[in-house]
């Protein structure tokens, strides 16, 4: 198993490299760019008018005319565009910029944001607690709800309990999490009925002055509604996966043999069926966590004013903030690969008969 883990860790390097190459090329062909964004901000046509270089470059652009390869540059002197290209590093060839980025990443230097005047690593570390909190709590609660519920539905297959819980699960799956978020705000966050939970931030403004027990309670108080909104629409697929996995195992011959030996249903279910049925559920943990962490949280962060990685990546894509875009992509990909490896290790722990050493990675 140790040799397999080492091989998988080494495989992360070319995988990361391939993903970065593909996305770097795609971004270069995407319409627009940071210079276009900056020029729009200088000319007052951008939604976000807080640019890092807008003040200095705006003075140069007062009354010059010229042409440039950038579509947003009409009416500006070529020297202005050349200066902007130099500041953003676009005066270098494409391959040189890519290899410079890789060399910096190897030294854990992710550069500075184009428009926030802050180091990218500081931005990511500042936003990470929000996204990690949402992802971990949601995944934990989804598994704590889905696994017992799925087992119960498998045992009571075809009963009234199975029918009405299936209806509730389907409804929860069909309604987007952001609609649940709006409903929770209306009900419990001062929207119309009760004002029990806060509507902004991960902690209160005076969190640093609170005692540690009060800090924990304050954190849980803020995180309750966002996590509830994500959990309600997130446990449906895992519940049905657990149920179907257990149903498949319950009909196997070894279960009939265990019952013939005199074992009661609880011993059969948790002593024999559970280990085999949980394999597919555990194998899907990394994908479930990544999905919750990096896709489901964006609208939740916006609705509850939580400044996390999802919102950071979205704003970076809109503003063409390339350093932030590529750094968040790097972090997301690396975390996903590591979690996939953790899923394989858990696979082996649950069922030692699975031997990854005999597999070709």
C-alpha positions in Angstrom: 0.0 0.0 0.0 2.9 2.4 0.8 4.3 1.9 -2.7 0.9 2.7 -4.2 0.6 5.9 -2.2 4.1 7.0 -3.3 3.2 6.4 -6.9 0.0 8.3 -6.6 1.7 11.2 -5.0 4.3 11.3 -7.8 1.5 11.1 -10.3 0.1 14.3 -8.9 2.9 16.3 -10.5 2.2 15.5 -14.2 -1.5 15.6 -13.6 -1.2 19.1 -12.2 1.1 20.1 -15.0 -1.3 18.8 -17.7 -4.3 20.6 -16.1 -2.4 23.9 -15.8 -1.2 23.7 -19.4 -4.8 23.1 -20.8 -6.3 25.9 -18.7 -3.5 28.3 -19.5 -4.1 27.8 -23.2 -7.8 28.0 -22.9 -7.6 31.3 -21.0 -5.3 32.8 -23.6 -7.9 32.3 -26.3 -10.8 33.5 -24.2 -12.2 36.9 -25.2 -11.2 39.9 -23.0 -8.3 40.1 -20.6 -7.0 42.1 -17.6 -5.9 45.0 -19.9 -9.4 45.2 -21.4 -10.8 45.1 -17.9 -8.5 47.8 -16.7 -9.2 50.0 -19.7 -13.0 49.6 -19.2 -12.4 50.7 -15.6 -10.4 53.7 -16.7 -13.1 54.7 -19.2 -15.9 54.2 -16.6 -17.6 51.4 -18.6 -16.8 48.6 -16.1 -19.1 47.4 -13.3 -16.1 47.2 -11.0 -14.2 50.4 -11.1 -11.5 49.6 -8.4 -8.4 48.9 -10.4 -4.9 48.6 -9.2 -3.3 50.6 -12.0 -6.2 52.7 -13.1 -5.0 55.9 -11.4 -1.5 55.9 -12.9 -2.5 54.8 -16.4 -5.6 57.1 -16.5 -3.4 60.1 -16.4 -1.5 58.9 -19.5 -4.7 58.1 -21.4 -6.2 61.6 -21.1 -6.2 62.7 -24.7 -4.1 60.3 -26.8 -5.2 58.3 -29.8 -3.7 55.1 -31.1 -4.1 51.4 -32.0 -3.3 48.2 -30.3 -4.0 44.5 -30.6 -6.4 44.7 -27.7 -10.0 45.5 -28.6 -10.5 47.7 -25.6 -7.5 49.9 -26.5 -9.0 52.0 -29.3 -8.4 55.7 -28.7 -5.3 55.2 -26.5 -1.7 55.8 -27.3 0.3 52.7 -28.1 2.8 53.7 -25.4 0.1 53.4 -22.8 -0.9 49.9 -23.9 2.8 48.9 -24.0 3.2 50.1 -20.4 0.2 48.2 -19.3 1.4 45.0 -21.1 4.8 45.4 -19.3 3.1 45.8 -15.9 1.0 42.7 -16.5 3.8 40.7 -18.0 2.2 40.4 -21.4 5.3 41.8 -23.2 6.8 38.3 -22.8 6.1 35.3 -25.2 3.3 33.0 -24.2 5.6 30.0 -23.3 7.9 32.2 -21.3 5.0 33.4 -19.2 3.8 29.9 -18.6 7.2 28.6 -17.5 7.7 31.6 -15.3 4.4 30.8 -13.6 5.4 27.2 -13.1 8.8 28.2 -11.6 7.1 30.6 -9.2 4.6 27.9 -8.2 7.4 25.5 -7.4 8.7 28.1 -5.0 5.2 28.7 -3.6 5.1 32.2 -5.1 1.7 32.7 -6.6 2.2 36.4 -7.4 0.0 39.4 -6.7 -3.6 40.0 -7.7 -3.9 42.4 -10.6 -6.8 44.4 -9.1 -6.7 43.8 -5.3 -3.2 45.0 -4.6 -2.6 41.9 -2.4 -0.7 38.7 -2.6 -2.6 35.8 -4.0 -1.6 33.4 -1.3 -2.9 35.9 1.3 -6.2 36.1 -0.5 -6.6 32.4 -0.7 -5.7 31.8 2.9 -8.0 34.6 3.9 -11.0 33.1 2.0 -10.2 29.5 2.7 -11.8 29.2 6.2 -15.2 30.1 4.8 -15.2 27.5 2.0 -13.6 24.8 4.2 -16.2 25.4 6.9 -19.1 25.1 4.4 -17.6 22.1 2.7 -16.6 20.1 5.9 -19.8 20.7 7.8 -22.0 20.1 4.8 -20.2 16.9 3.9 -20.2 15.6 7.5 -23.9 16.3 8.0 -24.8 14.8 4.6 -23.0 11.6 5.4 -24.4 11.4 8.9 -28.0 11.8 7.5 -27.7 9.9 4.3 -26.0 6.7 5.5 -28.5 5.8 8.4 -31.4 6.9 6.2 -30.2 4.9 3.3 -29.7 1.8 5.4 -33.2 2.2 7.0 -34.8 2.6 3.5 -33.0 -0.6 2.4 -34.2 -2.6 5.4 -37.8 -1.2 4.9 -37.8 -1.4 1.2 -41.3 -1.0 -0.2 -42.8 0.1 3.1 -44.7 3.4 3.7 -41.5 4.8 5.4 -39.5 4.1 2.2 -42.2 5.7 0.0 -42.6 8.9 1.9 -38.9 9.4 2.6 -38.2 8.8 -1.1 -40.7 11.6 -1.9 -39.0 13.9 0.5 -35.6 13.1 -0.9 -36.7 13.7 -4.5 -38.2 17.1 -3.5 -35.0 18.1 -1.7 -32.9 17.1 -4.7 -35.1 18.9 -7.2 -35.0 22.3 -5.4 -31.7 24.2 -5.7 -29.8 25.0 -2.5 -30.1 28.8 -3.1 -33.9 28.6 -3.0 -33.7 26.8 0.4 -31.3 29.5 1.4 -33.8 32.2 0.5 -36.6 30.3 2.3 -34.4 30.0 5.5 -33.7 33.7 5.4 -37.4 34.5 5.1 -38.2 32.2 8.0 -35.3 32.5 10.4 -33.1 35.5 9.5 -35.5 38.5 9.8 -36.9 38.1 6.3 -40.5 38.0 7.5 -41.1 35.8 10.5 -38.3 35.2 12.9 -35.0 36.9 13.4 -32.9 34.2 15.0 -29.8 33.9 12.9 -27.4 36.5 11.4 -27.3 37.2 7.7 -23.7 38.2 7.1 -20.3 36.9 7.7 -18.8 33.8 9.3 -18.3 35.4 12.7 -19.5 38.6 14.5 -17.5 41.8 14.3 -16.5 41.4 18.0 -15.5 37.8 17.7 -11.9 38.5 18.7 -13.1 39.9 22.0 -15.2 36.9 23.0 -14.1 34.0 25.1 -13.3 30.7 23.4 -16.7 29.0 24.3 -18.5 32.1 23.0 -16.4 32.2 19.9 -17.4 28.6 19.1 -21.1 29.4 19.7 -20.8 32.5 17.6 -19.2 30.6 14.7 -21.9 27.9 14.9 -24.6 30.5 15.0 -23.4 32.1 11.8 -22.8 28.9 9.9 -26.1 27.2 10.7 -28.3 28.6 7.9 -25.8 28.3 5.1 -25.0 24.7 6.0 -28.7 23.8 6.4 -29.4 25.2 2.9 -26.6 23.1 1.4 -27.4 19.9 3.3 -31.1 19.9 2.4 -30.4 19.6 -1.3 -27.2 17.6 -0.9 -28.1 14.3 0.8 -30.6 12.9 -1.8 -28.2 11.2 -4.2 -26.0 9.8 -1.4 -29.1 8.4 0.4 -30.3 6.6 -2.7 -26.8 5.4 -3.4 -26.6 3.9 0.1 -30.0 2.3 -0.2 -29.3 0.7 -3.5 -25.8 -0.5 -2.4 -27.3 -2.2 0.7 -30.1 -3.7 -1.3 -27.6 -5.2 -3.7 -25.6 -6.8 -0.9 -28.6 -8.0 1.1 -29.6 -10.3 -1.9 -26.1 -11.9 -2.1 -25.5 -15.5 -1.2 -23.2 -14.8 1.7 -26.0 -12.9 3.5 -28.3 -16.0 3.2 -25.4 -18.1 4.6 -24.9 -15.8 7.6 -28.6 -15.9 8.4 -28.6 -19.7 8.1 -25.8 -19.8 10.7 -28.2 -18.2 13.2 -27.0 -14.6 13.1 -29.7 -12.0 13.9 -30.5 -9.2 11.4 -28.3 -6.6 13.2 -25.3 -8.9 13.1 -25.9 -9.7 9.4 -26.4 -6.0 8.5 -23.5 -4.4 10.3 -21.2 -7.4 10.6 -21.3 -8.5 6.9 -23.3 -6.2 4.7 -22.1 -2.9 5.9 -18.4 -3.4 4.9 -19.2 -4.4 1.4 -22.1 -1.9 0.8 -20.1 1.1 2.1 -17.3 0.7 -0.4 -19.0 2.6 -3.2 -20.2 5.2 -0.7 -16.8 5.9 0.6 -15.3 5.8 -2.8 -17.5 8.8 -3.7 -16.5 10.9 -0.7 -13.8 12.9 -2.5 -16.1 13.8 -5.4 -18.9 14.7 -3.0 -16.6 17.0 -1.0 -15.2 18.7 -4.0 -18.6 19.2 -5.5 -19.9 20.7 -2.3 -16.9 22.8 -1.6 -16.3 24.3 -5.1 -19.6 24.3 -6.9 -22.6 24.4 -4.5 -21.1 27.1 -2.2 -20.9 30.0 -4.7 -24.5 31.2 -4.5 -24.7 30.4 -0.8 -21.6 32.6 -0.3 -23.3 35.4 -2.2 -26.7 35.1 -0.4 -25.2 34.9 3.1 -22.4 37.4 2.4 -19.7 34.9 3.0 -16.4 35.8 1.3 -15.0 32.4 0.4 -13.0 30.7 -2.4 -16.0 30.2 -4.6 -16.8 34.0 -4.7 -13.1 34.8 -5.1 -12.7 32.5 -8.1 -15.8 33.9 -9.7 -14.8 37.5 -9.3 -11.3 36.6 -10.6 -12.8 35.0 -13.7 -15.1 38.0 -14.3 -12.3 40.5 -13.8 -9.7 38.4 -15.7 -7.5 38.4 -12.6 -5.2 35.7 -14.0 -2.9 35.2 -10.9 -6.0 34.5 -8.7 -7.6 32.4 -11.4 -4.6 30.1 -11.8 -3.8 30.0 -8.1 -7.3 28.9 -7.2 -7.3 26.4 -10.0 -4.0 25.0 -8.6 -5.3 24.7 -5.1 -8.6 23.2 -6.2 -6.9 20.6 -8.4 -4.3 19.7 -5.8 -6.9 19.3 -3.1 -9.1 17.1 -5.4 -6.2 14.8 -6.3 -5.2 14.4 -2.6 -8.8 13.7 -1.6 -9.0 11.1 -4.4 -6.0 9.4 -2.9 -7.5 9.5 0.5 -10.6 7.8 -0.9 -8.5 5.0 -2.2 -6.8 4.6 1.2 -10.2 4.5 2.9 -11.3 1.9 0.3 -8.4 -0.3 1.4 -9.1 0.2 5.1 -12.7 -0.7 4.8 -12.0 -3.8 2.8 -8.3 -5.0 3.1 -9.0 -7.5 0.3 -8.7 -4.7 -2.2 -5.1 -4.6 -3.1 -3.9 -1.5 -5.0 -0.3 -2.8 -5.2 -1.4 -5.1 -8.0 -2.9 -2.2 -10.0 -1.2 -0.2 -12.6 -1.5 3.5 -11.7 
